[in-house]
Amino acid sequence: MTRRPSVISITVPSPRPSLAPSLSARSINRRLSSIEQANDEATASAAQAINEEINEIKRYEDFTTIDWVQDAAHEQLRRKARRQEKAGFFEREGGIGWRRKLWESYDAGQGWIVVSIIGAAIGLNAAFLNIVTEWLSDIKLGYCTTAFYLNEQFCCWGAEDGCDEWHRWSFIWPVNYVLYVLFAILFAFTSAQLVRSFAPYAAGSGISEIKCIIAGFVMQGFLGFWTLLIKSIALPLAIASGLSVGKEGPSVHYAVCTGNVIARLFAKYERNAAKMREILSATAAAGVAVAFGSPIGGVLFSLEEMSNYFPLKTMWRSYFCALVATAVLAGLNPFRTGALVMFQVKYDRDWHFFEVVFYIIIGIFGGLYGSFVMKWNLRAQAFRKKYLSKYAILEACILAAFTAIVCYPNMFLRIDMTEAMEILFKECEGELKSEDICEMESRWSIILSLLLATIIRTFLVIISYGCKVPAGIFVPSMAIGASFGRMVGILVQALYTAFPDSSFFSTCEPDVPCITPGTYAFLGAAAALSGIMHITVSVVVIMFELTGALTYILPTMIVVGVTKAVSDRFGKGGIADRMIWFNGFPFLDNKEDHTFGVPVSQVMTSHLTLIPSTGLELRHIEKIMTENIFQGYPIVEERGSRALIGYIGRTELRYAIDRAKREDNAPPYARCFFAGPRSGPGQNATGPAVNFDDMDVTRSQLNVDFSRYVDPTPITVHPRLPLETVMEIFKKMGPRVILVEYRGKLTGLVTVKDCLKYQFKAEAHDNPRDDSRLAVHQERLWDFIKLAASWVVQKIANVTRGKIKLGERETNGAALHPRPPAIVTPTSPTAVRTGGFAEGAEVESMDGAAWEEDEGMELEDHFPLAGTGGG
C-alpha cells in the first residue's frame, strides 16, 4: 500500500509535469518569436516603404548624381525584407506551393526575360531604320517605276547590265542637281523640326550623355519614350539629308532608350538604379552590335568606352542582349544579302610584310585626323553655342544645302556613306566594276577624287557634328579613313605596277594580284574610328567581325596601335570624353591617371552649413533649406561643435519635413532631433511624437525624430589623404559626397565637382592659353555671317518685289528673331536646386536649341557650386 503510491508518485505523475512545462515553453517561445518576427517585418517594410518613396522623388530630380553607396544599402534592405517575407511564409503556410515556386522562378529569371525583350525590340528597330534610311537616301537620286517604296538596290535586284526599272528624276543633269539639293533641305528641315518640337534630347549622338547617366548622372527625359520615338524617326531623315553625320552613334542612344523604356515596366528595375545600370550597359552593347553587325565588338565597346562599372554579371547581360538583337536583325535580313551592314566584306588574300610601312602611314593619319577633328569641332561647338543656338533649324537646312551642293559633283560624296564604304572596301578582281574605281586608265582621277573626298568630308564633319539633328561621328570618320586608305592602296598598287621587279616587292607572287586597295580602305576606316573615339580593342574586334578574315587581325592591331600612340601625343580622351568636358558634366573617367601631389584638404569645401543633432526647430530647418542650394547637410553633435554624427541629403530632409507636416501635423516650432530624442527639462521623454492632434496643451514641447533619415555612416577621409585616392574612391564606390574628418571633428567635405574644378584649374595652370584671338576671329566670322544673311534677305526681297520677306533687318543688318523662352537657365535657382547644374553646360530651351549663358569656356567656371556649402 505504501509502495504503490510511492511508485505511482514517482513513475506516473512525474512525466506529465515535465512534459507540460516543455510544451508550454515551446509554444510561448514560438509566439514570442512570431511576434518579434512580425515586428521586424513591420519595421523592415516601413523602412523599405520610406526608401521607395524617397527614391521615387529622386527619380525626378534632374541633373543630380546617384549615390551608389546609398543605393547598395537600400538594395540590402530590400533583400532583407524579401528574406523575412519568405521566412514568414514558411511559418504561416509550412511549405511552398506551386504558385509560389512559379513566382520565384519568374523573379529569378526576370532579368534574362527583360534583356531578351529589349534585344528583340532593338533588332526590330535597327532593321526598320536600315530599310527607311536606304530608301530615303536613294529617293534623292531617282525612283523605282515598278514600286515607289523600293530603293535602288531592291528595284534593280538581279539586273546585270543596267536597270530599266530605276529612273532618275530627269534626264537633265542640272534638274537632278537642284532636286538633290531640295530633297536634302527638306529632310534636314523635317528632322530638325521634329527634334525641336517634340524631343530636344534626340539631337546629337548621345554617347557622352549616356556615359554620364550610366555613371550615375540623372537627366530626366534623355532616355524617355518621346526621345526614342523622335530619334527613330528623325535619324533616317538626317542621314538621308546628306549631312556628314552617321547613325552608329545614335543607334547606341535609341538602343539605351529602348532598354530604359521597357525595363521601367518592371518594378524590379524601376526602383533599383544598380539593376537599371546593368540594363543600360547591356543595351549600349546591343546598339553597337546592330550598328556594325558585331555582337562581341559591341560588348567590348560597352566595356571599354561606356561603362565605368562592368562586373561579370553585366558582361553576361550585355553578351546576351547583343546576341538577341543581332539574331533578330539577321533574321529580318533588311538588305536581303545575309549581311548585317551594307559595308560587310570578305577578304581571301594574304598581306605582305612590306605593307607594314604603309599600314603605319595609315595609323599616323588616323591619329592626326582624330586630334585635328576634335580640336576644331570643339571650336565649332563653342561658336554654335555662342551665336547659333537660336537658329537650330536654319543652321541644319543651310548645312544640308551646302553639303549637297559641294558633294554632288564627287562620286564618293554624292552617295550614302555606307554605300561608299561598301565600294571602297571591296576588291576589284571579279567583284567590283562600278564607278570606274578599278579602271587603270582613270587611276589618277580616282586618286584626286579620293583626296578631295577626304578633305571635304573632314571639313563637313567638323561643322556638321553637333547640329540639332540626330548625328553620329562613327560612320563619317570611317568613310574619311576609307577614302584615304583606298587612295594609299591605289598609290601602292601604282608603285608596284611601275616597279614590279623591285626587291621591295620580292615577296609578291607573279600571277596573283599583289596589292589589294580595298584592304587599305578597311584599315583606314579602323584608324579613323580609333583616332576619333580613342578606343582600341573594340575597334579591332569590330573590324574582324566585319570581314571575318583572321589574317588581317595583325595589320588592324598595328594600325590601331600606331593611331593610339599618335592620338595620345595630342591629348587624352576621344570625342565623347571631350564633349563631357565641354558640357561640364560631373564625370570622372576611369581611364585617366592624375598626379596632383596635394592632399584633399586643399580641394575640400571648409565653409559648411551644419545642422546640430538637437535644438533646432522645424521652422529653422526650413529656413536653412530655403536660404541655400546645397544637396545635403552634415549633422554634428551640438551648436558650435563639429563632432560628426552623420549626413542627411536634401531630398531626404525635405521628404521628412513634408511627412511630419502631413501625417503628424507638426507645428513650425516642433523641435527636431537627428540622433534620437533625449529626455530633459522641457522635452517629452516618451520618444518621438507621432500624434500631434491630442497634445494641444504641450504643443511647444513636441519632438520630431528625423534620425531614421540620417546616414550614420557616411564615407569619411583624413585631411591629409592624397586627392588622387579620393578620386579613386569616387570612381570605384560612387558616393555623392565624402566628408573630411580629423580626430572626430568635421573639417570639410568634397564632391566630384570639387575634384573636377581643381583638375581643370591644374590643367589650365600647366597649359596656359590665350583664347582672346579665337574670340576675335569668332566675332569676325559672326559679323560676316550676318552681313551675308542680310545680303541674301535683301536680294530675295528685291527679286520677289517684297512678296517674300525672310526677316526684318536691323540697322546693322542682323535678322531679328525673338528669343524663345527657356525651361531653365544655368543661373536660376530652379536649375541649381535640381542638382547644381554646372555653369557652362547645355540647357535645352523649348525650341530644342542649347542656350549658353556665359560667353566663354573658362575652366574655372565649369562648377561654380563646388566650392561652397554643404555638398
PDB file of C-alpha atoms in Angstrom, residues 573-724:
ATOM      1  CA  GLY A 573      40.155  61.016 -74.395  1.00  0.00           C
ATOM      2  CA  GLY A 574      38.055  60.714 -77.525  1.00  0.00           C
ATOM      3  CA  ILE A 575      35.326  62.952 -78.857  1.00  0.00           C
ATOM      4  CA  ALA A 576      32.808  61.648 -76.294  1.00  0.00           C
ATOM      5  CA  ASP A 577      35.148  62.497 -73.401  1.00  0.00           C
ATOM      6  CA  ARG A 578      35.849  65.927 -74.863  1.00  0.00           C
ATOM      7  CA  MET A 579      32.114  66.611 -75.135  1.00  0.00           C
ATOM      8  CA  ILE A 580      31.651  65.626 -71.488  1.00  0.00           C
ATOM      9  CA  TRP A 581      34.311  68.159 -70.560  1.00  0.00           C
ATOM     10  CA  PHE A 582      32.853  70.745 -72.926  1.00  0.00           C
ATOM     11  CA  ASN A 583      29.343  70.436 -71.448  1.00  0.00           C
ATOM     12  CA  GLY A 584      30.624  70.447 -67.881  1.00  0.00           C
ATOM     13  CA  PHE A 585      29.083  67.145 -66.774  1.00  0.00           C
ATOM     14  CA  PRO A 586      30.321  65.809 -63.388  1.00  0.00           C
ATOM     15  CA  PHE A 587      32.117  62.718 -64.644  1.00  0.00           C
ATOM     16  CA  LEU A 588      35.390  61.133 -63.553  1.00  0.00           C
ATOM     17  CA  ASP A 589      36.902  58.934 -66.228  1.00  0.00           C
ATOM     18  CA  ASN A 590      38.454  55.651 -65.125  1.00  0.00           C
ATOM     19  CA  LYS A 591      40.932  55.823 -67.994  1.00  0.00           C
ATOM     20  CA  GLU A 592      42.598  58.983 -66.690  1.00  0.00           C
ATOM     21  CA  ASP A 593      45.528  58.913 -64.278  1.00  0.00           C
ATOM     22  CA  HIS A 594      46.416  62.070 -62.384  1.00  0.00           C
ATOM     23  CA  THR A 595      49.334  63.120 -60.207  1.00  0.00           C
ATOM     24  CA  PHE A 596      48.415  66.293 -58.363  1.00  0.00           C
ATOM     25  CA  GLY A 597      50.572  65.848 -55.258  1.00  0.00           C
ATOM     26  CA  VAL A 598      48.122  67.687 -52.969  1.00  0.00           C
ATOM     27  CA  PRO A 599      46.034  66.481 -50.018  1.00  0.00           C
ATOM     28  CA  VAL A 600      42.270  66.579 -50.105  1.00  0.00           C
ATOM     29  CA  SER A 601      42.285  69.452 -47.611  1.00  0.00           C
ATOM     30  CA  GLN A 602      43.343  71.816 -50.412  1.00  0.00           C
ATOM     31  CA  VAL A 603      40.322  70.864 -52.510  1.00  0.00           C
ATOM     32  CA  MET A 604      37.590  70.355 -49.917  1.00  0.00           C
ATOM     33  CA  THR A 605      34.885  72.830 -49.026  1.00  0.00           C
ATOM     34  CA  SER A 606      35.510  74.074 -45.483  1.00  0.00           C
ATOM     35  CA  HIS A 607      32.702  76.655 -45.163  1.00  0.00           C
ATOM     36  CA  LEU A 608      29.762  74.379 -44.416  1.00  0.00           C
ATOM     37  CA  THR A 609      26.168  74.682 -43.339  1.00  0.00           C
ATOM     38  CA  LEU A 610      25.939  72.352 -40.347  1.00  0.00           C
ATOM     39  CA  ILE A 611      22.832  71.072 -38.593  1.00  0.00           C
ATOM     40  CA  PRO A 612      23.070  70.221 -34.860  1.00  0.00           C
ATOM     41  CA  SER A 613      21.545  66.912 -33.850  1.00  0.00           C
ATOM     42  CA  THR A 614      19.283  68.593 -31.251  1.00  0.00           C
ATOM     43  CA  GLY A 615      17.871  72.002 -30.513  1.00  0.00           C
ATOM     44  CA  LEU A 616      16.662  73.312 -33.885  1.00  0.00           C
ATOM     45  CA  GLU A 617      13.000  73.889 -34.510  1.00  0.00           C
ATOM     46  CA  LEU A 618      11.225  72.821 -37.665  1.00  0.00           C
ATOM     47  CA  ARG A 619      10.948  76.385 -38.962  1.00  0.00           C
ATOM     48  CA  HIS A 620      14.713  76.834 -38.553  1.00  0.00           C
ATOM     49  CA  ILE A 621      15.363  73.744 -40.654  1.00  0.00           C
ATOM     50  CA  GLU A 622      13.048  75.043 -43.378  1.00  0.00           C
ATOM     51  CA  LYS A 623      14.777  78.406 -43.296  1.00  0.00           C
ATOM     52  CA  ILE A 624      18.163  76.742 -43.760  1.00  0.00           C
ATOM     53  CA  MET A 625      16.888  74.843 -46.781  1.00  0.00           C
ATOM     54  CA  THR A 626      15.346  77.972 -48.268  1.00  0.00           C
ATOM     55  CA  GLU A 627      18.442  80.111 -47.889  1.00  0.00           C
ATOM     56  CA  ASN A 628      20.882  77.742 -49.634  1.00  0.00           C
ATOM     57  CA  ILE A 629      21.027  75.325 -52.532  1.00  0.00           C
ATOM     58  CA  PHE A 630      23.156  72.532 -51.094  1.00  0.00           C
ATOM     59  CA  GLN A 631      22.390  68.901 -51.814  1.00  0.00           C
ATOM     60  CA  GLY A 632      22.970  67.714 -48.261  1.00  0.00           C
ATOM     61  CA  TYR A 633      23.935  68.733 -44.735  1.00  0.00           C
ATOM     62  CA  PRO A 634      26.389  67.238 -42.230  1.00  0.00           C
ATOM     63  CA  ILE A 635      24.861  66.503 -38.812  1.00  0.00           C
ATOM     64  CA  VAL A 636      27.025  67.477 -35.820  1.00  0.00           C
ATOM     65  CA  GLU A 637      26.579  66.867 -32.123  1.00  0.00           C
ATOM     66  CA  GLU A 638      25.852  70.397 -30.890  1.00  0.00           C
ATOM     67  CA  ARG A 639      25.878  74.025 -31.907  1.00  0.00           C
ATOM     68  CA  GLY A 640      29.454  75.187 -32.211  1.00  0.00           C
ATOM     69  CA  SER A 641      30.658  71.604 -32.220  1.00  0.00           C
ATOM     70  CA  ARG A 642      31.992  69.747 -35.241  1.00  0.00           C
ATOM     71  CA  ALA A 643      31.695  66.267 -33.750  1.00  0.00           C
ATOM     72  CA  LEU A 644      30.282  64.357 -36.701  1.00  0.00           C
ATOM     73  CA  ILE A 645      27.036  62.398 -36.205  1.00  0.00           C
ATOM     74  CA  GLY A 646      26.028  61.696 -39.805  1.00  0.00           C
ATOM     75  CA  TYR A 647      24.844  63.191 -43.079  1.00  0.00           C
ATOM     76  CA  ILE A 648      21.374  63.848 -44.457  1.00  0.00           C
ATOM     77  CA  GLY A 649      20.560  64.571 -48.087  1.00  0.00           C
ATOM     78  CA  ARG A 650      18.393  67.458 -49.153  1.00  0.00           C
ATOM     79  CA  THR A 651      15.789  65.153 -50.659  1.00  0.00           C
ATOM     80  CA  GLU A 652      15.562  63.039 -47.505  1.00  0.00           C
ATOM     81  CA  LEU A 653      15.255  66.125 -45.297  1.00  0.00           C
ATOM     82  CA  ARG A 654      12.582  67.678 -47.491  1.00  0.00           C
ATOM     83  CA  TYR A 655      10.649  64.417 -47.507  1.00  0.00           C
ATOM     84  CA  ALA A 656      10.918  64.078 -43.714  1.00  0.00           C
ATOM     85  CA  ILE A 657       9.614  67.612 -43.138  1.00  0.00           C
ATOM     86  CA  ASP A 658       6.713  67.175 -45.556  1.00  0.00           C
ATOM     87  CA  ARG A 659       5.779  63.839 -43.986  1.00  0.00           C
ATOM     88  CA  ALA A 660       5.893  65.257 -40.453  1.00  0.00           C
ATOM     89  CA  LYS A 661       3.587  68.076 -41.514  1.00  0.00           C
ATOM     90  CA  ARG A 662       1.258  65.875 -43.497  1.00  0.00           C
ATOM     91  CA  GLU A 663       0.854  62.875 -41.223  1.00  0.00           C
ATOM     92  CA  ASP A 664       1.636  64.255 -37.760  1.00  0.00           C
ATOM     93  CA  ASN A 665       0.574  67.890 -38.116  1.00  0.00           C
ATOM     94  CA  ALA A 666       3.958  69.039 -36.818  1.00  0.00           C
ATOM     95  CA  PRO A 667       3.923  72.745 -35.928  1.00  0.00           C
ATOM     96  CA  PRO A 668       6.702  75.094 -37.074  1.00  0.00           C
ATOM     97  CA  TYR A 669       8.147  75.218 -33.536  1.00  0.00           C
ATOM     98  CA  ALA A 670       8.426  71.468 -33.073  1.00  0.00           C
ATOM     99  CA  ARG A 671      11.947  70.543 -32.003  1.00  0.00           C
ATOM    100  CA  CYS A 672      13.850  68.329 -34.423  1.00  0.00           C
ATOM    101  CA  PHE A 673      16.171  65.506 -33.421  1.00  0.00           C
ATOM    102  CA  PHE A 674      18.604  63.901 -35.847  1.00  0.00           C
ATOM    103  CA  ALA A 675      20.107  61.408 -33.395  1.00  0.00           C
ATOM    104  CA  GLY A 676      17.005  60.333 -31.470  1.00  0.00           C
ATOM    105  CA  PRO A 677      15.157  62.475 -28.870  1.00  0.00           C
ATOM    106  CA  ARG A 678      16.578  62.910 -25.395  1.00  0.00           C
ATOM    107  CA  SER A 679      14.861  63.386 -22.049  1.00  0.00           C
ATOM    108  CA  GLY A 680      15.364  66.658 -20.310  1.00  0.00           C
ATOM    109  CA  PRO A 681      13.676  69.773 -18.982  1.00  0.00           C
ATOM    110  CA  GLY A 682      11.032  70.995 -21.343  1.00  0.00           C
ATOM    111  CA  GLN A 683      11.244  67.895 -23.542  1.00  0.00           C
ATOM    112  CA  ASN A 684       8.914  64.984 -23.931  1.00  0.00           C
ATOM    113  CA  ALA A 685      10.721  61.910 -22.638  1.00  0.00           C
ATOM    114  CA  THR A 686       8.394  59.416 -24.245  1.00  0.00           C
ATOM    115  CA  GLY A 687      10.198  59.423 -27.610  1.00  0.00           C
ATOM    116  CA  PRO A 688       9.251  60.890 -30.948  1.00  0.00           C
ATOM    117  CA  ALA A 689       5.820  62.419 -31.077  1.00  0.00           C
ATOM    118  CA  VAL A 690       3.636  60.638 -33.590  1.00  0.00           C
ATOM    119  CA  ASN A 691       0.243  62.173 -32.854  1.00  0.00           C
ATOM    120  CA  PHE A 692       0.149  65.939 -32.555  1.00  0.00           C
ATOM    121  CA  ASP A 693      -3.623  66.321 -32.527  1.00  0.00           C
ATOM    122  CA  ASP A 694      -4.049  65.052 -28.953  1.00  0.00           C
ATOM    123  CA  MET A 695      -1.288  67.213 -27.491  1.00  0.00           C
ATOM    124  CA  ASP A 696      -2.548  70.771 -27.819  1.00  0.00           C
ATOM    125  CA  VAL A 697      -1.507  71.744 -24.297  1.00  0.00           C
ATOM    126  CA  THR A 698       2.112  70.654 -24.676  1.00  0.00           C
ATOM    127  CA  ARG A 699       2.432  71.632 -28.326  1.00  0.00           C
ATOM    128  CA  SER A 700       5.518  73.745 -27.659  1.00  0.00           C
ATOM    129  CA  GLN A 701       7.346  70.740 -26.220  1.00  0.00           C
ATOM    130  CA  LEU A 702       6.843  68.393 -29.143  1.00  0.00           C
ATOM    131  CA  ASN A 703       9.710  66.500 -30.695  1.00  0.00           C
ATOM    132  CA  VAL A 704      10.131  65.282 -34.261  1.00  0.00           C
ATOM    133  CA  ASP A 705      12.535  62.426 -34.839  1.00  0.00           C
ATOM    134  CA  PHE A 706      14.446  62.614 -38.123  1.00  0.00           C
ATOM    135  CA  SER A 707      17.114  60.099 -37.138  1.00  0.00           C
ATOM    136  CA  ARG A 708      15.800  57.403 -39.476  1.00  0.00           C
ATOM    137  CA  TYR A 709      16.577  59.645 -42.464  1.00  0.00           C
ATOM    138  CA  VAL A 710      20.180  60.330 -41.422  1.00  0.00           C
ATOM    139  CA  ASP A 711      23.048  58.329 -42.849  1.00  0.00           C
ATOM    140  CA  PRO A 712      25.023  57.480 -39.669  1.00  0.00           C
ATOM    141  CA  THR A 713      27.979  56.024 -41.587  1.00  0.00           C
ATOM    142  CA  PRO A 714      28.962  58.445 -44.369  1.00  0.00           C
ATOM    143  CA  ILE A 715      32.295  57.905 -46.069  1.00  0.00           C
ATOM    144  CA  THR A 716      34.946  59.946 -44.269  1.00  0.00           C
ATOM    145  CA  VAL A 717      38.631  60.500 -45.024  1.00  0.00           C
ATOM    146  CA  HIS A 718      41.604  62.159 -43.367  1.00  0.00           C
ATOM    147  CA  PRO A 719      42.522  65.701 -44.489  1.00  0.00           C
ATOM    148  CA  ARG A 720      45.999  64.513 -45.494  1.00  0.00           C
ATOM    149  CA  LEU A 721      44.732  61.791 -47.801  1.00  0.00           C
ATOM    150  CA  PRO A 722      46.004  62.413 -51.360  1.00  0.00           C
ATOM    151  CA  LEU A 723      43.480  63.834 -53.792  1.00  0.00           C
ATOM    152  CA  GLU A 724      44.196  61.002 -56.232  1.00  0.00           C
TER     153      GLU A 724
END
